[in-house]
Amino acid sequence: PFSARSSPNIVFEGDSTLHAFTGDITNLAVVVFCDTNSTGAAVLNTRLEIAPKQLTTHHEKRDKNMYVMFKPDKFPKLIAVVTNAPLALAKLNPTAAAGTDGTLPMQLTFCGITKEVSAKTMNQKPHTDGWEFDLQADISLKVFKLEPPSVLFGAISVDDKVVVKAHVLVKKDASK
């Protein structure tokens, strides 16, 4: 068995009428399990629950507006789930050719709306006890019916697409 950890944080990037912005997700332990399904194929599984206030752009006013968008009083968690995702589809293994990109299907739940999102796996390379790779997902705010904050009567607004990126290190679980 292998486990994976995101190192150090998951980051997100967006754009607005005025300027681009970046942020990260703090205090999040990411553990991904690599299991074998009934046909013997390797699959990935994980579940992440993130409180909206774990997201930060390091800009107090922008963060406050972002938290309002996620309605944390009604929906206290943003959820990401990977269930039985084929390792072969993600093209993640210690011996795969460098430069081979794959996909990792996941379900995201924001404000009570769950959607399938396909994340891209890339830049994978061998590591001492496993391998590492980058993960990127483009997320549409409209798909989740999220209304990003705007100012000056809509003259300054956030674009629909937010890009989420993580660098993941996969290591053999020494406890097994």
XYZ file of N, CA, C and O in Angstrom:
704
model
N 0.828 -1.202 0.000
C 0.000 0.000 0.000
C 0.868 1.260 0.000
O 1.937 1.271 0.563
N 0.350 2.275 -0.638
C 1.030 3.561 -0.687
C 0.125 4.621 -0.074
O -1.090 4.478 -0.055
N 0.707 5.677 0.435
C -0.075 6.824 0.870
C 0.542 8.052 0.231
O 1.711 8.060 -0.129
N -0.272 9.097 0.060
C 0.215 10.310 -0.584
C -0.081 11.503 0.304
O -1.079 11.533 1.004
N 0.795 12.458 0.258
C 0.585 13.700 1.001
C 0.850 14.866 0.067
O 1.780 14.832 -0.722
N 0.024 15.896 0.193
C 0.239 17.104 -0.581
C 1.277 17.927 0.169
O 1.206 18.074 1.374
N 2.232 18.464 -0.547
C 3.327 19.140 0.105
C 3.607 20.470 -0.583
O 3.799 20.475 -1.790
N 3.657 21.600 0.113
C 3.218 21.776 1.485
C 1.722 22.087 1.565
O 1.042 21.637 2.452
N 1.198 22.869 0.638
C -0.216 23.238 0.647
C -0.802 23.081 -0.742
O -0.086 22.977 -1.725
N -2.106 23.112 -0.790
C -2.796 23.161 -2.065
C -3.007 24.641 -2.370
O -3.389 25.404 -1.493
N -2.737 25.042 -3.602
C -2.870 26.447 -3.973
C -3.990 26.617 -4.993
O -4.355 25.671 -5.693
N -4.555 27.819 -5.043
C -5.551 28.130 -6.058
C -5.219 29.475 -6.676
O -4.592 30.331 -6.049
N -5.610 29.617 -7.951
C -5.330 30.836 -8.705
C -6.585 31.259 -9.438
O -7.318 30.408 -9.954
N -6.804 32.541 -9.473
C -7.943 33.073 -10.199
C -7.598 34.415 -10.790
O -6.492 34.926 -10.613
N -8.555 34.978 -11.471
C -8.346 36.272 -12.095
C -9.595 37.112 -11.848
O -10.671 36.582 -11.588
N -9.438 38.388 -11.923
C -10.574 39.298 -11.797
C -10.385 40.419 -12.801
O -9.348 40.510 -13.464
N -11.377 41.267 -12.886
C -11.304 42.398 -13.798
C -10.080 43.260 -13.484
O -9.452 43.810 -14.378
N -9.729 43.338 -12.220
C -8.645 44.213 -11.772
C -7.274 43.539 -11.818
O -6.317 44.092 -12.330
N -7.173 42.323 -11.280
C -5.876 41.647 -11.203
C -6.052 40.165 -10.883
O -7.103 39.740 -10.414
N -4.990 39.414 -11.093
C -4.974 37.997 -10.745
C -4.764 37.876 -9.239
O -4.257 38.799 -8.592
N -5.161 36.728 -8.680
C -4.935 36.483 -7.262
C -4.568 35.022 -7.061
O -4.854 34.175 -7.901
N -3.887 34.756 -5.968
C -3.547 33.391 -5.595
C -3.895 33.201 -4.133
O -4.055 34.167 -3.388
N -3.998 31.964 -3.747
C -4.275 31.646 -2.356
C -3.869 30.219 -2.079
O -3.376 29.511 -2.961
N -4.058 29.819 -0.844
C -3.746 28.438 -0.509
C -4.726 27.920 0.528
O -5.500 28.669 1.110
N -4.676 26.622 0.698
C -5.516 25.954 1.688
C -4.598 25.554 2.819
O -3.610 24.843 2.613
N -4.887 26.035 4.006
C -4.020 25.818 5.156
C -4.544 24.688 6.036
O -5.720 24.325 5.980
N -3.665 24.146 6.845
C -4.015 23.130 7.840
C -4.801 21.969 7.238
O -5.861 21.598 7.728
N -4.273 21.383 6.179
C -4.964 20.296 5.510
C -4.015 19.124 5.331
O -3.026 19.225 4.608
N -4.309 18.034 6.022
C -3.544 16.801 5.829
C -4.221 16.016 4.720
O -5.408 15.727 4.779
N -3.476 15.707 3.678
C -4.014 14.963 2.547
C -3.422 13.566 2.569
O -2.204 13.398 2.507
N -4.280 12.575 2.674
C -3.838 11.186 2.608
C -4.649 10.500 1.520
O -5.873 10.529 1.532
N -3.943 9.928 0.557
C -4.573 9.217 -0.549
C -4.172 7.752 -0.425
O -2.994 7.447 -0.240
N -5.142 6.862 -0.518
C -4.856 5.439 -0.398
C -4.855 4.788 -1.772
O -5.739 5.025 -2.577
N -3.848 3.973 -2.004
C -3.760 3.193 -3.235
C -4.121 1.762 -2.862
O -3.419 1.120 -2.085
N -5.243 1.301 -3.384
C -5.755 -0.026 -3.077
C -5.849 -0.842 -4.357
O -5.591 -0.350 -5.448
N -6.267 -2.084 -4.215
C -6.504 -2.948 -5.369
C -7.978 -3.303 -5.394
O -8.540 -3.710 -4.375
N -8.625 -3.142 -6.546
C -10.052 -3.469 -6.634
C -10.237 -4.969 -6.904
O -9.260 -5.723 -6.972
N -11.482 -5.388 -7.089
C -11.794 -6.818 -7.238
C -11.178 -7.447 -8.490
O -11.013 -8.663 -8.559
N -10.828 -6.632 -9.480
C -10.207 -7.172 -10.701
C -8.681 -7.131 -10.627
O -8.009 -7.497 -11.587
N -8.145 -6.659 -9.508
C -6.699 -6.591 -9.333
C -6.070 -5.302 -9.798
O -4.850 -5.143 -9.739
N -6.880 -4.357 -10.276
C -6.345 -3.077 -10.741
C -6.113 -2.132 -9.557
O -6.883 -2.122 -8.592
N -5.061 -1.344 -9.636
C -4.752 -0.365 -8.594
C -5.690 0.837 -8.729
O -5.907 1.346 -9.832
N -6.252 1.272 -7.597
C -7.172 2.415 -7.578
C -6.804 3.351 -6.433
O -6.224 2.942 -5.439
N -7.165 4.627 -6.597
C -6.912 5.647 -5.581
C -8.209 6.042 -4.898
O -9.260 6.132 -5.547
N -8.117 6.293 -3.594
C -9.271 6.728 -2.811
C -8.830 7.783 -1.811
O -7.772 7.664 -1.193
N -9.649 8.817 -1.661
C -9.418 9.821 -0.621
C -10.694 10.617 -0.400
O -11.594 10.622 -1.243
N -10.771 11.290 0.725
C -11.869 12.210 1.025
C -11.279 13.368 1.819
O -10.661 13.161 2.863
N -11.475 14.579 1.308
C -11.005 15.782 1.988
C -12.199 16.636 2.369
O -13.097 16.844 1.548
N -12.212 17.106 3.592
C -13.240 18.045 4.041
C -12.530 19.312 4.483
O -11.676 19.269 5.366
N -12.886 20.411 3.840
C -12.185 21.671 4.046
C -13.173 22.737 4.517
O -14.191 22.965 3.859
N -12.876 23.375 5.622
C -13.685 24.506 6.075
C -13.341 25.706 5.198
O -12.168 25.922 4.881
N -14.336 26.474 4.751
C -14.033 27.634 3.905
C -12.943 28.541 4.485
O -12.136 29.086 3.730
N -12.873 28.675 5.805
C -11.872 29.569 6.400
C -10.461 28.984 6.355
O -9.516 29.635 6.757
N -10.318 27.748 5.818
C -8.984 27.199 5.581
C -8.415 27.728 4.263
O -7.249 27.531 3.980
N -9.247 28.383 3.456
C -8.792 29.009 2.216
C -8.389 30.441 2.538
O -9.102 31.137 3.266
N -7.267 30.863 1.999
C -6.852 32.246 2.214
C -6.101 32.784 1.007
O -5.335 32.059 0.379
N -6.364 34.039 0.688
C -5.600 34.747 -0.344
C -4.607 35.701 0.328
O -3.934 36.460 -0.353
N -4.587 35.683 1.655
C -3.724 36.550 2.453
C -4.074 38.024 2.238
O -3.209 38.892 2.304
N -5.345 38.268 1.953
C -5.869 39.620 1.778
C -7.205 39.629 2.525
O -8.180 39.040 2.073
N -7.228 40.282 3.668
C -8.353 40.172 4.597
C -9.718 40.465 3.974
O -10.666 39.694 4.136
N -9.843 41.545 3.240
C -11.151 41.901 2.661
C -11.575 40.888 1.593
O -12.730 40.465 1.549
N -10.642 40.488 0.732
C -10.957 39.506 -0.307
C -11.362 38.173 0.332
O -12.308 37.534 -0.084
N -10.633 37.760 1.386
C -10.967 36.508 2.075
C -12.361 36.581 2.692
O -13.152 35.635 2.576
N -12.688 37.683 3.318
C -14.009 37.846 3.932
C -15.115 37.676 2.883
O -16.101 36.974 3.108
N -14.932 38.302 1.722
C -15.916 38.167 0.642
C -15.987 36.735 0.114
O -17.065 36.227 -0.203
N -14.836 36.072 0.035
C -14.799 34.683 -0.431
C -15.568 33.787 0.545
O -16.335 32.917 0.126
N -15.383 33.995 1.837
C -16.083 33.170 2.833
C -17.595 33.333 2.708
O -18.340 32.366 2.798
N -18.059 34.547 2.464
C -19.495 34.794 2.276
C -20.004 33.984 1.082
O -21.085 33.392 1.139
N -19.220 33.925 0.001
C -19.617 33.190 -1.200
C -19.879 31.714 -0.887
O -20.784 31.103 -1.441
N -19.107 31.124 0.016
C -19.251 29.704 0.337
C -20.336 29.405 1.382
O -20.572 28.246 1.699
N -21.000 30.431 1.914
C -22.103 30.265 2.873
C -21.760 29.261 3.982
O -22.439 28.245 4.162
N -20.701 29.534 4.746
C -20.233 28.555 5.730
C -21.224 28.247 6.853
O -21.153 27.174 7.441
N -22.161 29.158 7.137
C -23.153 28.867 8.176
C -24.074 27.728 7.742
O -24.491 26.915 8.558
N -24.366 27.675 6.452
C -25.252 26.640 5.926
C -24.470 25.427 5.421
O -24.937 24.297 5.517
N -23.264 25.673 4.862
C -22.435 24.602 4.297
C -21.033 24.709 4.898
O -20.158 25.349 4.320
N -20.794 24.093 6.048
C -19.525 24.281 6.762
C -18.309 23.604 6.132
O -17.188 23.884 6.528
N -18.504 22.741 5.140
C -17.371 22.037 4.536
C -17.434 22.040 3.016
O -18.508 21.903 2.426
N -16.276 22.190 2.391
C -16.084 21.945 0.967
C -15.505 20.528 0.918
O -14.610 20.200 1.683
N -16.040 19.678 0.050
C -15.652 18.268 0.072
C -15.100 17.846 -1.286
O -15.676 18.153 -2.328
N -13.983 17.125 -1.250
C -13.388 16.533 -2.453
C -13.242 15.038 -2.202
O -12.709 14.622 -1.171
N -13.759 14.227 -3.129
C -13.733 12.774 -2.963
C -13.181 12.125 -4.231
O -13.582 12.471 -5.343
N -12.269 11.197 -4.041
C -11.779 10.342 -5.123
C -12.143 8.927 -4.704
O -11.765 8.476 -3.624
N -12.909 8.227 -5.554
C -13.369 6.882 -5.224
C -13.023 5.919 -6.345
O -13.480 6.086 -7.478
N -12.215 4.935 -6.015
C -11.839 3.887 -6.970
C -11.375 4.443 -8.319
O -11.737 3.924 -9.374
N -10.587 5.501 -8.268
C -10.051 6.105 -9.493
C -8.902 5.234 -10.001
O -7.938 4.997 -9.272
N -9.006 4.745 -11.227
C -7.963 3.850 -11.750
C -6.601 4.534 -11.828
O -6.465 5.594 -12.426
N -5.625 3.908 -11.230
C -4.263 4.422 -11.267
C -3.768 4.484 -12.714
O -3.048 5.398 -13.094
N -4.199 3.525 -13.539
C -3.783 3.502 -14.950
C -4.278 4.742 -15.693
O -3.564 5.300 -16.521
N -5.512 5.204 -15.402
C -6.064 6.397 -16.051
C -5.296 7.650 -15.615
O -5.045 8.549 -16.403
N -4.918 7.680 -14.340
C -4.143 8.811 -13.825
C -2.700 8.750 -14.318
O -1.972 9.732 -14.220
N -2.313 7.596 -14.855
C -0.948 7.373 -15.348
C 0.074 7.693 -14.271
O 1.073 8.374 -14.502
N -0.235 7.205 -13.069
C 0.643 7.430 -11.934
C 1.207 6.098 -11.467
O 0.498 5.254 -10.928
N 2.457 5.906 -11.711
C 3.175 4.780 -11.131
C 4.652 5.072 -11.251
O 5.069 5.893 -12.063
N 5.442 4.440 -10.429
C 6.864 4.781 -10.393
C 7.603 4.540 -11.695
O 8.666 5.088 -11.916
N 7.050 3.725 -12.593
C 7.782 3.383 -13.811
C 7.216 4.032 -15.069
O 7.710 3.790 -16.162
N 6.167 4.844 -14.945
C 5.575 5.485 -16.131
C 6.574 6.457 -16.756
O 7.406 7.047 -16.073
N 6.467 6.613 -18.041
C 7.381 7.509 -18.751
C 7.177 8.953 -18.317
O 6.045 9.404 -18.145
N 8.274 9.660 -18.145
C 8.196 11.080 -17.787
C 7.468 11.831 -18.894
O 7.584 11.497 -20.066
N 6.717 12.837 -18.532
C 5.997 13.651 -19.500
C 4.647 13.075 -19.899
O 3.983 13.612 -20.769
N 4.249 11.977 -19.274
C 2.960 11.360 -19.570
C 1.917 11.935 -18.619
O 2.015 11.755 -17.413
N 0.932 12.653 -19.160
C -0.125 13.231 -18.335
C -1.307 12.276 -18.263
O -1.585 11.534 -19.206
N -1.995 12.302 -17.144
C -3.169 11.466 -16.965
C -4.322 12.279 -16.406
O -4.242 13.506 -16.290
N -5.397 11.597 -16.042
C -6.544 12.263 -15.442
C -6.959 11.528 -14.184
O -6.789 10.307 -14.065
N -7.486 12.278 -13.255
C -7.959 11.731 -11.993
C -9.368 12.262 -11.765
O -9.552 13.446 -11.489
N -10.385 11.406 -11.917
C -11.754 11.868 -11.687
C -12.015 12.061 -10.198
O -11.582 11.263 -9.370
N -12.705 13.137 -9.872
C -13.068 13.396 -8.476
C -14.427 14.062 -8.420
O -14.894 14.629 -9.404
N -15.044 13.948 -7.257
C -16.313 14.634 -7.010
C -16.048 15.770 -6.039
O -15.444 15.557 -4.989
N -16.517 16.954 -6.401
C -16.410 18.115 -5.520
C -17.808 18.506 -5.085
O -18.746 18.494 -5.889
N -17.944 18.857 -3.810
C -19.214 19.344 -3.285
C -18.978 20.700 -2.651
O -18.223 20.819 -1.683
N -19.582 21.723 -3.260
C -19.520 23.085 -2.742
C -20.956 23.558 -2.560
O -21.768 23.471 -3.487
N -21.278 24.069 -1.398
C -22.600 24.633 -1.114
C -23.728 23.664 -1.483
O -24.737 24.053 -2.074
N -23.534 22.394 -1.166
C -24.575 21.401 -1.380
C -24.690 20.887 -2.808
O -25.542 20.058 -3.097
N -23.854 21.344 -3.721
C -23.897 20.899 -5.119
C -22.672 20.032 -5.388
O -21.535 20.452 -5.158
N -22.912 18.804 -5.878
C -21.832 17.866 -6.172
C -21.687 17.722 -7.682
O -22.668 17.503 -8.390
N -20.447 17.840 -8.153
C -20.151 17.715 -9.583
C -18.890 16.882 -9.766
O -17.978 16.919 -8.948
N -18.847 16.160 -10.896
C -17.642 15.432 -11.291
C -16.664 16.427 -11.909
O -17.058 17.239 -12.739
N -15.421 16.342 -11.517
C -14.369 17.188 -12.062
C -13.207 16.270 -12.437
O -12.880 15.344 -11.701
N -12.603 16.534 -13.562
C -11.454 15.749 -14.000
C -10.195 16.568 -13.744
O -10.009 17.630 -14.329
N -9.353 16.066 -12.860
C -8.085 16.733 -12.576
C -7.020 16.144 -13.486
O -7.085 14.976 -13.877
N -6.048 16.946 -13.816
C -4.948 16.509 -14.666
C -3.770 16.139 -13.771
O -3.427 16.878 -12.847
N -3.165 14.985 -14.037
C -1.948 14.583 -13.333
C -0.787 14.779 -14.308
O -0.891 14.428 -15.482
N 0.299 15.357 -13.809
C 1.422 15.652 -14.704
C 2.724 15.750 -13.919
O 2.712 15.757 -12.694
N 3.806 15.827 -14.650
C 5.150 15.986 -14.083
C 5.492 14.897 -13.080
O 6.168 15.156 -12.089
N 5.056 13.692 -13.357
C 5.353 12.638 -12.404
C 6.776 12.155 -12.576
O 7.311 12.147 -13.681
N 7.389 11.801 -11.445
C 8.747 11.280 -11.486
C 8.985 10.387 -10.281
O 8.328 10.538 -9.246
N 9.920 9.465 -10.419
C 10.219 8.553 -9.312
C 10.759 9.316 -8.103
O 11.393 10.367 -8.243
N 10.510 8.781 -6.943
C 11.011 9.322 -5.687
C 11.615 8.150 -4.919
O 11.356 6.989 -5.240
N 12.379 8.403 -3.889
C 13.081 7.352 -3.146
C 12.204 6.143 -2.816
O 12.568 5.019 -3.127
N 11.037 6.357 -2.206
C 10.163 5.253 -1.808
C 8.836 5.268 -2.547
O 7.834 4.795 -2.039
N 8.780 5.856 -3.730
C 7.520 5.933 -4.462
C 7.658 6.849 -5.661
O 8.544 6.667 -6.475
N 6.807 7.860 -5.734
C 6.862 8.809 -6.833
C 6.163 10.094 -6.425
O 5.510 10.165 -5.395
N 6.309 11.134 -7.245
C 5.659 12.409 -6.984
C 5.066 12.935 -8.282
O 5.496 12.540 -9.369
N 4.069 13.805 -8.140
C 3.418 14.358 -9.330
C 2.707 15.650 -8.967
O 2.519 15.969 -7.794
N 2.315 16.391 -10.001
C 1.506 17.596 -9.826
C 0.079 17.270 -10.239
O -0.149 16.465 -11.145
N -0.853 17.903 -9.588
C -2.274 17.721 -9.851
C -2.868 19.096 -10.121
O -2.553 20.056 -9.406
N -3.707 19.206 -11.149
C -4.349 20.486 -11.460
C -5.794 20.263 -11.878
O -6.076 19.399 -12.699
N -6.689 21.048 -11.306
C -8.108 20.999 -11.678
C -8.590 22.417 -11.947
O -8.315 23.337 -11.166
N -9.291 22.584 -13.069
C -9.915 23.860 -13.392
C -11.362 23.773 -12.920
O -12.100 22.874 -13.337
N -11.760 24.705 -12.068
C -13.086 24.659 -11.460
C -13.897 25.881 -11.884
O -13.433 27.020 -11.768
N -15.096 25.626 -12.360
C -16.024 26.689 -12.736
C -16.886 27.045 -11.530
O -17.562 26.179 -10.967
N -16.867 28.301 -11.127
C -17.706 28.734 -10.009
C -19.184 28.629 -10.376
O -20.016 28.250 -9.548
N -19.523 28.926 -11.633
C -20.923 28.886 -12.072
C -21.520 27.492 -11.974
O -22.698 27.341 -11.658
N -20.719 26.463 -12.267
C -21.204 25.089 -12.198
C -21.725 24.772 -10.792
O -22.680 24.030 -10.624
N -21.091 25.363 -9.779
C -21.498 25.155 -8.390
C -22.444 26.250 -7.894
O -22.722 26.344 -6.709
N -22.919 27.080 -8.830
C -23.817 28.193 -8.520
C -23.237 29.124 -7.451
O -23.957 29.684 -6.623
N -21.905 29.281 -7.500
C -21.225 30.194 -6.594
C -21.189 31.570 -7.239
O -20.849 31.700 -8.416
N -21.552 32.565 -6.485
C -21.533 33.937 -6.981
C -20.377 34.674 -6.322
O -20.476 35.090 -5.173
N -19.264 34.808 -7.062
C -18.115 35.488 -6.472
C -18.444 36.954 -6.215
O -19.265 37.551 -6.917
N -17.815 37.506 -5.208
C -18.085 38.905 -4.884
C -17.649 39.839 -6.003
O -16.717 39.544 -6.748
N -18.352 40.944 -6.135
C -17.955 41.990 -7.067
C -18.064 43.313 -6.332
O -18.770 43.430 -5.337
N -17.350 44.296 -6.837
C -17.396 45.627 -6.225
C -17.654 46.659 -7.315
O -17.551 46.370 -8.499
N -17.982 47.847 -6.885
C -18.292 48.949 -7.786
C -19.390 48.555 -8.783
O -19.246 48.696 -9.991
N -20.474 47.991 -8.229
C -21.656 47.599 -9.017
C -21.301 46.650 -10.157
O -21.829 46.739 -11.256
N -20.368 45.741 -9.888
C -19.998 44.724 -10.869
C -18.869 45.125 -11.796
O -18.454 44.340 -12.646
N -18.349 46.350 -11.661
C -17.258 46.788 -12.539
C -15.999 45.964 -12.286
O -15.209 45.735 -13.190
N -15.811 45.497 -11.048
C -14.679 44.638 -10.712
C -15.253 43.320 -10.223
O -15.955 43.277 -9.210
N -14.976 42.249 -10.968
C -15.530 40.952 -10.582
C -14.513 39.844 -10.816
O -13.562 39.996 -11.575
N -14.737 38.707 -10.166
C -13.873 37.536 -10.275
C -14.311 36.711 -11.479
O -15.502 36.512 -11.708
N -13.339 36.222 -12.255
C -13.639 35.354 -13.390
C -14.215 34.027 -12.909
O -14.026 33.639 -11.754
N -14.880 33.323 -13.806
C -15.541 32.068 -13.465
C -14.565 30.961 -13.104
O -14.831 30.169 -12.210
N -13.429 30.874 -13.763
C -12.520 29.744 -13.575
C -11.502 29.998 -12.463
O -10.838 31.026 -12.437
N -11.387 29.012 -11.575
C -10.347 29.005 -10.556
C -9.544 27.729 -10.771
O -10.112 26.648 -10.948
N -8.223 27.843 -10.782
C -7.341 26.704 -10.984
C -6.793 26.272 -9.623
O -6.261 27.094 -8.876
N -6.943 24.978 -9.318
C -6.441 24.423 -8.064
C -5.274 23.511 -8.406
O -5.368 22.669 -9.300
N -4.146 23.687 -7.686
C -2.935 22.910 -7.947
C -2.391 22.325 -6.647
O -2.485 22.956 -5.594
N -1.805 21.133 -6.769
C -1.134 20.517 -5.629
C 0.067 19.736 -6.129
O 0.042 19.190 -7.236
N 1.102 19.693 -5.339
C 2.229 18.806 -5.605
C 2.082 17.655 -4.618
O 1.971 17.872 -3.416
N 2.054 16.435 -5.148
C 1.766 15.271 -4.311
C 2.966 14.332 -4.307
O 3.531 14.009 -5.354
N 3.347 13.909 -3.118
C 4.423 12.953 -2.929
C 3.788 11.649 -2.462
O 3.081 11.621 -1.455
N 4.014 10.568 -3.211
C 3.453 9.259 -2.889
C 4.588 8.394 -2.353
O 5.605 8.217 -3.008
N 4.396 7.864 -1.139
C 5.427 7.038 -0.510
C 4.819 5.735 -0.026
O 3.660 5.694 0.362
N 5.608 4.719 -0.032
C 5.179 3.427 0.504
C 4.887 3.606 1.989
O 5.647 4.249 2.711
N 3.766 3.076 2.428
C 3.348 3.180 3.825
C 4.192 2.217 4.645
O 4.048 0.991 4.552
N 5.092 2.750 5.460
C 6.000 1.937 6.245
C 5.306 1.118 7.326
O 5.846 0.134 7.813
N 4.090 1.521 7.702
C 3.369 0.815 8.766
C 2.716 -0.465 8.275
O 2.169 -1.227 9.064
N 2.704 -0.710 6.977
C 2.015 -1.900 6.422
C 2.989 -3.026 6.201
O 4.114 -2.862 5.867
